[in-house]
Amino acid sequence: MADAAAGDKKQFWLLKTEPAEWSWADQAANGGRTKWDGVKNKQAQKYLKSMKLGDLCFFYHSGAKARRIVGVVSVAREWYLEGDGGDAVVDVEAVGEMREAVDLKEMKKGIEGMKDFALFRQPRLSVVPVAKEIWEKICELGGGFEGDGTDCRHGSEE
């Protein structure tokens, strides 16, 4: 699991969105940057607050028709409060589209170590941490993402 106490070590996350509400195409059309808001669950808000500048997040389309990871965004502005209600928000910026979308069924298909993935343990949360090992496995399944320097394992050009 992502460890906020790890100092400056990069953390990995998964952000869920209904494509009808905010899709990868919307993200790209918005110049690649947007605020990630509307997170009401206290545990998901806690995860938002744990995000650090530069952390990488899978962009996950949820809903009945499309349960899959379609892209990667990075945290461009750490947690802040916005609006009258003091909604918890982070800003994210598109890094790149997955070379191949990774479907939920594909992730569940018995990949070693995936049973502990928070996406499966807490499926209703819209923000969940992703362990580095799981990040790497999902990246392998999707053939990496555009802008990863062809090495998705570390989220950096190598």
PDB file of C-alpha atoms in Angstrom:
ATOM      1  CA  MET A   1       0.000   0.000   0.000  1.00  0.00           C
ATOM      2  CA  ALA A   2       1.124   3.546  -0.609  1.00  0.00           C
ATOM      3  CA  ASP A   3       2.944   4.898   2.402  1.00  0.00           C
ATOM      4  CA  ALA A   4       2.631   8.593   3.149  1.00  0.00           C
ATOM      5  CA  ALA A   5       5.432   8.292   5.706  1.00  0.00           C
ATOM      6  CA  ALA A   6       7.861   7.214   3.000  1.00  0.00           C
ATOM      7  CA  GLY A   7       9.012  10.801   2.548  1.00  0.00           C
ATOM      8  CA  ASP A   8       9.721  11.764  -1.004  1.00  0.00           C
ATOM      9  CA  LYS A   9       9.182   8.281  -2.449  1.00  0.00           C
ATOM     10  CA  LYS A  10       6.704   8.314  -5.301  1.00  0.00           C
ATOM     11  CA  GLN A  11       3.316   6.882  -4.458  1.00  0.00           C
ATOM     12  CA  PHE A  12       0.812   5.351  -6.826  1.00  0.00           C
ATOM     13  CA  TRP A  13      -2.962   5.702  -6.854  1.00  0.00           C
ATOM     14  CA  LEU A  14      -6.092   4.870  -8.796  1.00  0.00           C
ATOM     15  CA  LEU A  15      -8.759   7.519  -9.440  1.00  0.00           C
ATOM     16  CA  LYS A  16     -12.204   6.373 -10.550  1.00  0.00           C
ATOM     17  CA  THR A  17     -14.552   8.356 -12.712  1.00  0.00           C
ATOM     18  CA  GLU A  18     -17.757   7.642 -14.581  1.00  0.00           C
ATOM     19  CA  PRO A  19     -16.962   8.315 -18.256  1.00  0.00           C
ATOM     20  CA  ALA A  20     -20.305  10.145 -18.653  1.00  0.00           C
ATOM     21  CA  GLU A  21     -19.219  12.527 -15.859  1.00  0.00           C
ATOM     22  CA  TRP A  22     -15.517  12.964 -16.719  1.00  0.00           C
ATOM     23  CA  SER A  23     -13.712  10.805 -19.262  1.00  0.00           C
ATOM     24  CA  TRP A  24     -10.147  10.493 -20.476  1.00  0.00           C
ATOM     25  CA  ALA A  25     -11.258  12.404 -23.596  1.00  0.00           C
ATOM     26  CA  ASP A  26     -12.564  15.199 -21.324  1.00  0.00           C
ATOM     27  CA  GLN A  27      -9.236  15.242 -19.494  1.00  0.00           C
ATOM     28  CA  ALA A  28      -7.329  15.582 -22.769  1.00  0.00           C
ATOM     29  CA  ALA A  29      -9.726  18.223 -24.128  1.00  0.00           C
ATOM     30  CA  ASN A  30      -9.211  20.269 -20.943  1.00  0.00           C
ATOM     31  CA  GLY A  31      -5.523  20.738 -21.720  1.00  0.00           C
ATOM     32  CA  GLY A  32      -4.745  17.626 -19.715  1.00  0.00           C
ATOM     33  CA  ARG A  33      -5.173  19.328 -16.339  1.00  0.00           C
ATOM     34  CA  THR A  34      -8.144  19.431 -13.995  1.00  0.00           C
ATOM     35  CA  LYS A  35      -9.096  19.454 -10.342  1.00  0.00           C
ATOM     36  CA  TRP A  36     -10.164  16.085  -8.989  1.00  0.00           C
ATOM     37  CA  ASP A  37     -13.178  16.879  -6.867  1.00  0.00           C
ATOM     38  CA  GLY A  38     -16.476  15.384  -5.748  1.00  0.00           C
ATOM     39  CA  VAL A  39     -14.841  12.876  -3.396  1.00  0.00           C
ATOM     40  CA  LYS A  40     -17.255  12.488  -0.480  1.00  0.00           C
ATOM     41  CA  ASN A  41     -16.141   9.276   1.246  1.00  0.00           C
ATOM     42  CA  LYS A  42     -13.911  10.004   4.266  1.00  0.00           C
ATOM     43  CA  GLN A  43     -11.455   7.201   3.492  1.00  0.00           C
ATOM     44  CA  ALA A  44     -11.118   8.333  -0.131  1.00  0.00           C
ATOM     45  CA  GLN A  45     -10.591  11.917   1.102  1.00  0.00           C
ATOM     46  CA  LYS A  46      -7.843  10.661   3.406  1.00  0.00           C
ATOM     47  CA  TYR A  47      -6.131   9.114   0.385  1.00  0.00           C
ATOM     48  CA  LEU A  48      -6.473  12.418  -1.534  1.00  0.00           C
ATOM     49  CA  LYS A  49      -4.790  14.199   1.374  1.00  0.00           C
ATOM     50  CA  SER A  50      -1.918  11.685   1.242  1.00  0.00           C
ATOM     51  CA  MET A  51      -1.103  12.442  -2.403  1.00  0.00           C
ATOM     52  CA  LYS A  52       2.119  14.292  -3.106  1.00  0.00           C
ATOM     53  CA  LEU A  53       3.221  16.381  -6.048  1.00  0.00           C
ATOM     54  CA  GLY A  54       4.360  14.093  -8.863  1.00  0.00           C
ATOM     55  CA  ASP A  55       2.601  10.956  -7.590  1.00  0.00           C
ATOM     56  CA  LEU A  56       1.167   8.914 -10.440  1.00  0.00           C
ATOM     57  CA  CYS A  57      -2.464   7.830 -10.669  1.00  0.00           C
ATOM     58  CA  PHE A  58      -4.258   5.399 -12.913  1.00  0.00           C
ATOM     59  CA  PHE A  59      -7.276   7.045 -14.564  1.00  0.00           C
ATOM     60  CA  TYR A  60     -10.033   4.430 -14.225  1.00  0.00           C
ATOM     61  CA  HIS A  61     -13.347   4.484 -16.061  1.00  0.00           C
ATOM     62  CA  SER A  62     -16.021   2.974 -13.812  1.00  0.00           C
ATOM     63  CA  GLY A  63     -19.648   2.195 -14.519  1.00  0.00           C
ATOM     64  CA  ALA A  64     -21.562  -0.656 -16.091  1.00  0.00           C
ATOM     65  CA  LYS A  65     -20.062  -0.412 -19.577  1.00  0.00           C
ATOM     66  CA  ALA A  66     -16.434   0.474 -18.974  1.00  0.00           C
ATOM     67  CA  ARG A  67     -14.499  -0.771 -15.979  1.00  0.00           C
ATOM     68  CA  ARG A  68     -10.930  -0.255 -17.052  1.00  0.00           C
ATOM     69  CA  ILE A  69      -7.769   1.778 -16.656  1.00  0.00           C
ATOM     70  CA  VAL A  70      -7.418   4.073 -19.648  1.00  0.00           C
ATOM     71  CA  GLY A  71      -4.622   6.467 -18.733  1.00  0.00           C
ATOM     72  CA  VAL A  72      -2.195   7.908 -16.219  1.00  0.00           C
ATOM     73  CA  VAL A  73      -2.257  11.323 -14.556  1.00  0.00           C
ATOM     74  CA  SER A  74       0.153  12.903 -12.095  1.00  0.00           C
ATOM     75  CA  VAL A  75      -0.623  15.023  -9.069  1.00  0.00           C
ATOM     76  CA  ALA A  76      -0.004  18.623 -10.182  1.00  0.00           C
ATOM     77  CA  ARG A  77      -1.220  20.300  -6.981  1.00  0.00           C
ATOM     78  CA  GLU A  78      -1.495  18.663  -3.592  1.00  0.00           C
ATOM     79  CA  TRP A  79      -4.679  18.517  -1.561  1.00  0.00           C
ATOM     80  CA  TYR A  80      -6.545  21.742  -0.864  1.00  0.00           C
ATOM     81  CA  LEU A  81     -10.058  22.821   0.149  1.00  0.00           C
ATOM     82  CA  GLU A  82     -12.372  24.462  -2.349  1.00  0.00           C
ATOM     83  CA  GLY A  83     -15.820  25.975  -2.268  1.00  0.00           C
ATOM     84  CA  ASP A  84     -18.253  26.780   0.512  1.00  0.00           C
ATOM     85  CA  GLY A  85     -18.412  23.182   1.703  1.00  0.00           C
ATOM     86  CA  GLY A  86     -14.644  22.859   1.856  1.00  0.00           C
ATOM     87  CA  ASP A  87     -14.477  20.023  -0.661  1.00  0.00           C
ATOM     88  CA  ALA A  88     -11.183  18.112  -0.708  1.00  0.00           C
ATOM     89  CA  VAL A  89      -9.511  18.532  -4.098  1.00  0.00           C
ATOM     90  CA  VAL A  90      -6.239  17.738  -5.853  1.00  0.00           C
ATOM     91  CA  ASP A  91      -5.203  18.899  -9.315  1.00  0.00           C
ATOM     92  CA  VAL A  92      -4.091  16.245 -11.762  1.00  0.00           C
ATOM     93  CA  GLU A  93      -2.387  16.473 -15.124  1.00  0.00           C
ATOM     94  CA  ALA A  94      -2.501  13.915 -17.920  1.00  0.00           C
ATOM     95  CA  VAL A  95       0.725  11.985 -18.425  1.00  0.00           C
ATOM     96  CA  GLY A  96      -0.480   9.619 -21.128  1.00  0.00           C
ATOM     97  CA  GLU A  97      -3.053   7.163 -22.361  1.00  0.00           C
ATOM     98  CA  MET A  98      -2.539   3.460 -21.693  1.00  0.00           C
ATOM     99  CA  ARG A  99      -1.239   1.747 -24.813  1.00  0.00           C
ATOM    100  CA  GLU A 100      -3.978  -0.820 -24.196  1.00  0.00           C
ATOM    101  CA  ALA A 101      -6.805  -0.220 -21.714  1.00  0.00           C
ATOM    102  CA  VAL A 102      -6.644  -2.688 -18.809  1.00  0.00           C
ATOM    103  CA  ASP A 103     -10.053  -4.140 -18.061  1.00  0.00           C
ATOM    104  CA  LEU A 104     -11.152  -4.961 -14.518  1.00  0.00           C
ATOM    105  CA  LYS A 105     -11.782  -8.590 -15.524  1.00  0.00           C
ATOM    106  CA  GLU A 106      -8.229  -8.828 -16.849  1.00  0.00           C
ATOM    107  CA  MET A 107      -6.859  -7.512 -13.546  1.00  0.00           C
ATOM    108  CA  LYS A 108      -8.942 -10.019 -11.572  1.00  0.00           C
ATOM    109  CA  LYS A 109      -7.893 -12.953 -13.738  1.00  0.00           C
ATOM    110  CA  GLY A 110      -5.582 -14.407 -11.135  1.00  0.00           C
ATOM    111  CA  ILE A 111      -2.578 -12.147 -11.386  1.00  0.00           C
ATOM    112  CA  GLU A 112      -0.421 -13.005  -8.402  1.00  0.00           C
ATOM    113  CA  GLY A 113      -0.768 -10.518  -5.562  1.00  0.00           C
ATOM    114  CA  MET A 114      -3.756  -8.700  -7.036  1.00  0.00           C
ATOM    115  CA  LYS A 115      -6.241 -10.067  -4.492  1.00  0.00           C
ATOM    116  CA  ASP A 116      -4.894  -7.512  -1.990  1.00  0.00           C
ATOM    117  CA  PHE A 117      -5.428  -4.611  -4.386  1.00  0.00           C
ATOM    118  CA  ALA A 118      -7.597  -1.956  -2.682  1.00  0.00           C
ATOM    119  CA  LEU A 119      -9.704  -1.714  -5.844  1.00  0.00           C
ATOM    120  CA  PHE A 120     -10.937  -5.246  -5.097  1.00  0.00           C
ATOM    121  CA  ARG A 121     -11.040  -4.940  -1.294  1.00  0.00           C
ATOM    122  CA  GLN A 122     -12.818  -1.562  -1.249  1.00  0.00           C
ATOM    123  CA  PRO A 123     -14.568  -1.425  -4.644  1.00  0.00           C
ATOM    124  CA  ARG A 124     -16.819   1.521  -3.782  1.00  0.00           C
ATOM    125  CA  LEU A 125     -13.960   3.943  -3.058  1.00  0.00           C
ATOM    126  CA  SER A 126     -13.202   6.440  -5.822  1.00  0.00           C
ATOM    127  CA  VAL A 127      -9.576   6.918  -4.722  1.00  0.00           C
ATOM    128  CA  VAL A 128      -7.381   3.983  -3.707  1.00  0.00           C
ATOM    129  CA  PRO A 129      -3.658   3.433  -3.201  1.00  0.00           C
ATOM    130  CA  VAL A 130      -1.786   1.131  -5.572  1.00  0.00           C
ATOM    131  CA  ALA A 131       1.252  -0.805  -4.359  1.00  0.00           C
ATOM    132  CA  LYS A 132       4.303  -0.410  -6.598  1.00  0.00           C
ATOM    133  CA  GLU A 133       4.249  -4.130  -7.499  1.00  0.00           C
ATOM    134  CA  ILE A 134       0.608  -3.916  -8.584  1.00  0.00           C
ATOM    135  CA  TRP A 135       1.315  -0.687 -10.518  1.00  0.00           C
ATOM    136  CA  GLU A 136       4.039  -2.512 -12.435  1.00  0.00           C
ATOM    137  CA  LYS A 137       1.821  -5.526 -13.174  1.00  0.00           C
ATOM    138  CA  ILE A 138      -1.000  -3.342 -14.474  1.00  0.00           C
ATOM    139  CA  CYS A 139       1.445  -1.370 -16.604  1.00  0.00           C
ATOM    140  CA  GLU A 140       2.699  -4.639 -18.080  1.00  0.00           C
ATOM    141  CA  LEU A 141      -0.861  -5.691 -18.900  1.00  0.00           C
ATOM    142  CA  GLY A 142      -1.487  -2.387 -20.688  1.00  0.00           C
ATOM    143  CA  GLY A 143       1.855  -2.266 -22.479  1.00  0.00           C
ATOM    144  CA  GLY A 144       2.750   0.909 -20.574  1.00  0.00           C
ATOM    145  CA  PHE A 145       1.378   4.367 -21.251  1.00  0.00           C
ATOM    146  CA  GLU A 146       2.200   7.143 -23.666  1.00  0.00           C
ATOM    147  CA  GLY A 147       4.930   9.324 -22.200  1.00  0.00           C
ATOM    148  CA  ASP A 148       6.377   6.647 -19.935  1.00  0.00           C
ATOM    149  CA  GLY A 149       9.649   6.495 -21.843  1.00  0.00           C
ATOM    150  CA  THR A 150       8.667   2.861 -22.618  1.00  0.00           C
ATOM    151  CA  ASP A 151       9.344   1.869 -19.006  1.00  0.00           C
ATOM    152  CA  CYS A 152       6.072   2.012 -17.115  1.00  0.00           C
ATOM    153  CA  ARG A 153       7.530   0.248 -14.106  1.00  0.00           C
ATOM    154  CA  HIS A 154       8.858   3.395 -12.497  1.00  0.00           C
ATOM    155  CA  GLY A 155       6.711   6.024 -14.154  1.00  0.00           C
ATOM    156  CA  SER A 156       9.780   7.742 -15.504  1.00  0.00           C
ATOM    157  CA  GLU A 157      11.848   7.827 -18.635  1.00  0.00           C
ATOM    158  CA  GLU A 158      14.654   5.304 -18.447  1.00  0.00           C
TER     159      GLU A 158
END
